[in-house]
Coordinates of C-alpha atoms in Angstrom, one line a residue:
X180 CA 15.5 11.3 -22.5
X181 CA 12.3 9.6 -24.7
X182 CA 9.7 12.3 -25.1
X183 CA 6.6 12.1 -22.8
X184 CA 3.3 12.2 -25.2
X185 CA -0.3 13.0 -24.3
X186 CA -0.9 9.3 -25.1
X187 CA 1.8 8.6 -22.4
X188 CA 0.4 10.9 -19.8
X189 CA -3.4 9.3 -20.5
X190 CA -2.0 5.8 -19.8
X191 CA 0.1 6.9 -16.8
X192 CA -3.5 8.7 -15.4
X193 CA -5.6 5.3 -16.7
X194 CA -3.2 3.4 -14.6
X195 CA -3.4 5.4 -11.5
X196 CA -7.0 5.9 -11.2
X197 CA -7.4 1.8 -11.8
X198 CA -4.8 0.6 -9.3
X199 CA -6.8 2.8 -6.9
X200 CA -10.1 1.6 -8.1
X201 CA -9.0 -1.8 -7.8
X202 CA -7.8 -1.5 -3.9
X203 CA -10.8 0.7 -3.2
X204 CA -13.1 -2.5 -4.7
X205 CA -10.5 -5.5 -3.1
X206 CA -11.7 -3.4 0.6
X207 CA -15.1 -3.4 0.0
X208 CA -15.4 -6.8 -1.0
X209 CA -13.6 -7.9 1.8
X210 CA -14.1 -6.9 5.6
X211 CA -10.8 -6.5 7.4
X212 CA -9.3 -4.3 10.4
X213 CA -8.7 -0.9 10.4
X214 CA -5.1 -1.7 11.3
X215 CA -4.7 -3.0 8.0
X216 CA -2.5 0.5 6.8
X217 CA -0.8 0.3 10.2
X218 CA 0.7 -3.1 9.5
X219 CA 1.6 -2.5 5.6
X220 CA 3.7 0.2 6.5
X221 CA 5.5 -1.2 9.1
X222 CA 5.8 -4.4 6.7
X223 CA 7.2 -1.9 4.3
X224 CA 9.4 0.5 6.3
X225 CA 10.1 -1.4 9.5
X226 CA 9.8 0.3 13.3
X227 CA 9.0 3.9 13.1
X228 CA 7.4 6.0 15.6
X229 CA 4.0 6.7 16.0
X230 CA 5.0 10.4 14.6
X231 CA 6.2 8.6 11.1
X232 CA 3.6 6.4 11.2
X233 CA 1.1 8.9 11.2
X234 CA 2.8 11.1 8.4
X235 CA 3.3 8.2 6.0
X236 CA -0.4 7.2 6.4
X237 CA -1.3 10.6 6.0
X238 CA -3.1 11.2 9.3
X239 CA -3.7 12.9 12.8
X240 CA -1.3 11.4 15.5
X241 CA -3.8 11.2 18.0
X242 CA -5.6 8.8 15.1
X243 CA -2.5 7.0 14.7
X244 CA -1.9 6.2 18.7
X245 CA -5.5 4.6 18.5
X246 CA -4.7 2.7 15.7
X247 CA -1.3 1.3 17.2
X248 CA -3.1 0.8 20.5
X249 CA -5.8 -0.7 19.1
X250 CA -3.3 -2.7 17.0
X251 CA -0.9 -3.5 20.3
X252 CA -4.0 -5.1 22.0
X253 CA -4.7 -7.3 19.3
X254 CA -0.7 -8.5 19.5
X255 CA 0.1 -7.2 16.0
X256 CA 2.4 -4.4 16.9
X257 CA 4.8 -4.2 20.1
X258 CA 5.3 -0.8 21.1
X259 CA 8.2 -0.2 23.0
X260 CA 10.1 3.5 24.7
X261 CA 12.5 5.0 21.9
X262 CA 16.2 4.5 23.0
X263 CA 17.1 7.8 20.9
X264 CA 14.0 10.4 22.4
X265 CA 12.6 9.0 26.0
X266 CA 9.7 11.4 24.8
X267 CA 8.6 8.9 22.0
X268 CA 8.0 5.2 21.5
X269 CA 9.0 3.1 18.3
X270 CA 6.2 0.2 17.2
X271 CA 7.2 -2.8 15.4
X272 CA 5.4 -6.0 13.8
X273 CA 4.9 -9.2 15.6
X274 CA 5.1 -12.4 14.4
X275 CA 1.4 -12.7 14.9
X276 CA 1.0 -9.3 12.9
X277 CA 2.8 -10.7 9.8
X278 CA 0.9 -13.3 10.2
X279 CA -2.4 -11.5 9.9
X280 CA -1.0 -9.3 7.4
X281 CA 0.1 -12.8 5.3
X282 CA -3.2 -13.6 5.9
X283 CA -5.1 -10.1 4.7
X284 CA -3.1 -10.3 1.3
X285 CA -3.9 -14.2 1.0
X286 CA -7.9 -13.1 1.3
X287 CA -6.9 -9.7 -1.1
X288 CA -5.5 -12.4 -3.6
X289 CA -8.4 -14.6 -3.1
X290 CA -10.8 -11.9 -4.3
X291 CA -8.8 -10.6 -7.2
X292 CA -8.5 -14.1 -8.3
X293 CA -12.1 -14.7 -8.4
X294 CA -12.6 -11.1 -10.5
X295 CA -9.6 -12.2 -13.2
X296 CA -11.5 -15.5 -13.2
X297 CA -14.7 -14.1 -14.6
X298 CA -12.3 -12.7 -17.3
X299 CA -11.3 -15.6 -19.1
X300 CA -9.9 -13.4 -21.9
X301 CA -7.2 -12.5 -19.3
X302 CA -3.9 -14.2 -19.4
X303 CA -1.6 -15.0 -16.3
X304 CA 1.2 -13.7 -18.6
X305 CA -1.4 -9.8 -18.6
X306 CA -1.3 -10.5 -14.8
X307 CA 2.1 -10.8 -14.4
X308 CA 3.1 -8.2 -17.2
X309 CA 0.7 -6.1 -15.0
X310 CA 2.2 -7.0 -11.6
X311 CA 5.5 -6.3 -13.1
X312 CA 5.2 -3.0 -13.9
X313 CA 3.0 -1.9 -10.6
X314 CA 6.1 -3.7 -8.9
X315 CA 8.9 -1.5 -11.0
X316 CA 6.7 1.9 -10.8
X317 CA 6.3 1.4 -6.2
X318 CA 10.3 0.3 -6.4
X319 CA 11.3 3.4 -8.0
X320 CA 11.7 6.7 -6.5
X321 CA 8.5 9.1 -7.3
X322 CA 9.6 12.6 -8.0
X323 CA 7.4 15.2 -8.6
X324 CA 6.3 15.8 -12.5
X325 CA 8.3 17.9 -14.6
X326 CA 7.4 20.1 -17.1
X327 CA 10.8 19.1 -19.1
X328 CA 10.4 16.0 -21.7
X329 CA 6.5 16.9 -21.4
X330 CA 4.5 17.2 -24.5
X331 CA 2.3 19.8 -24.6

């Protein structure tokens, strides 16, 4: 296994604290739902209960049920009785919820465009180079750090 230098570690960090930067800048820019979390994860992991829903996006259920109802009314989710647990309900997309969500990351795209724009120095090869290796790192299994390999 290739050694892990303090260079490395620095880059990895950089990387981190810009990706978040860049999503925290891409929401204020652009005014969109608070459902927007709600619809990503169900994008990413499929029909899950509100229970799951409200672990992956790291809050209350109570906050979660408002978000799916609030979602439900809107005809972006369908929330429907769990076959498995009558005690529970699963939510999935709609249609018209990918379609909103197609349409949230159209206007994230739009806005990110514009900022890589203004920076002509900025290649569509460092763009994809970039998207590629976001793509490779949220693909991959995160475990948690290890001391091993680590320089000190």
């Amino acid at each position: 296994m290739d050694r892990i230098t303090d260079a490395d570690l620095e880059l990895a960090s950089d990387l981190v604290v810009h990706a978040a930067r860049l999503v925290r800048a891409v929401r204020r820019m652009v005014d969109l739902p608070a459902a927007v979390r709600l619809l990503s994860i169900l994008d990413e992991h499929g029909p899950l209960g509100v229970s799951r829903l409200a672990a992956l996006d790291r809050c209350s259920q109570p906050t979660m049920s408002a978000a799916v109802a609030a979602a439900a009314e809107r005809g972006w989710v369908d929330k429907q009785p769990n076959p498995d647990d009558a005690r529970g309900s699963v939510v999935t997309l709609t249609a018209a919820g990918r379609d909103e969500l197609a349409r949230i990351r159209r206007t994230h795209g739009e806005a990110v465009a514009a900022r890589l724009a203004a920076l002509p120095h900025r290649t569509p090869e460092d763009v994809a180079t970039a998207v590629a290796v976001l793509r490779d790192l949220v693909e991959s299994p995160l475990e948690p750090p290890s001391s091993e390999g680590a320089a000190r």
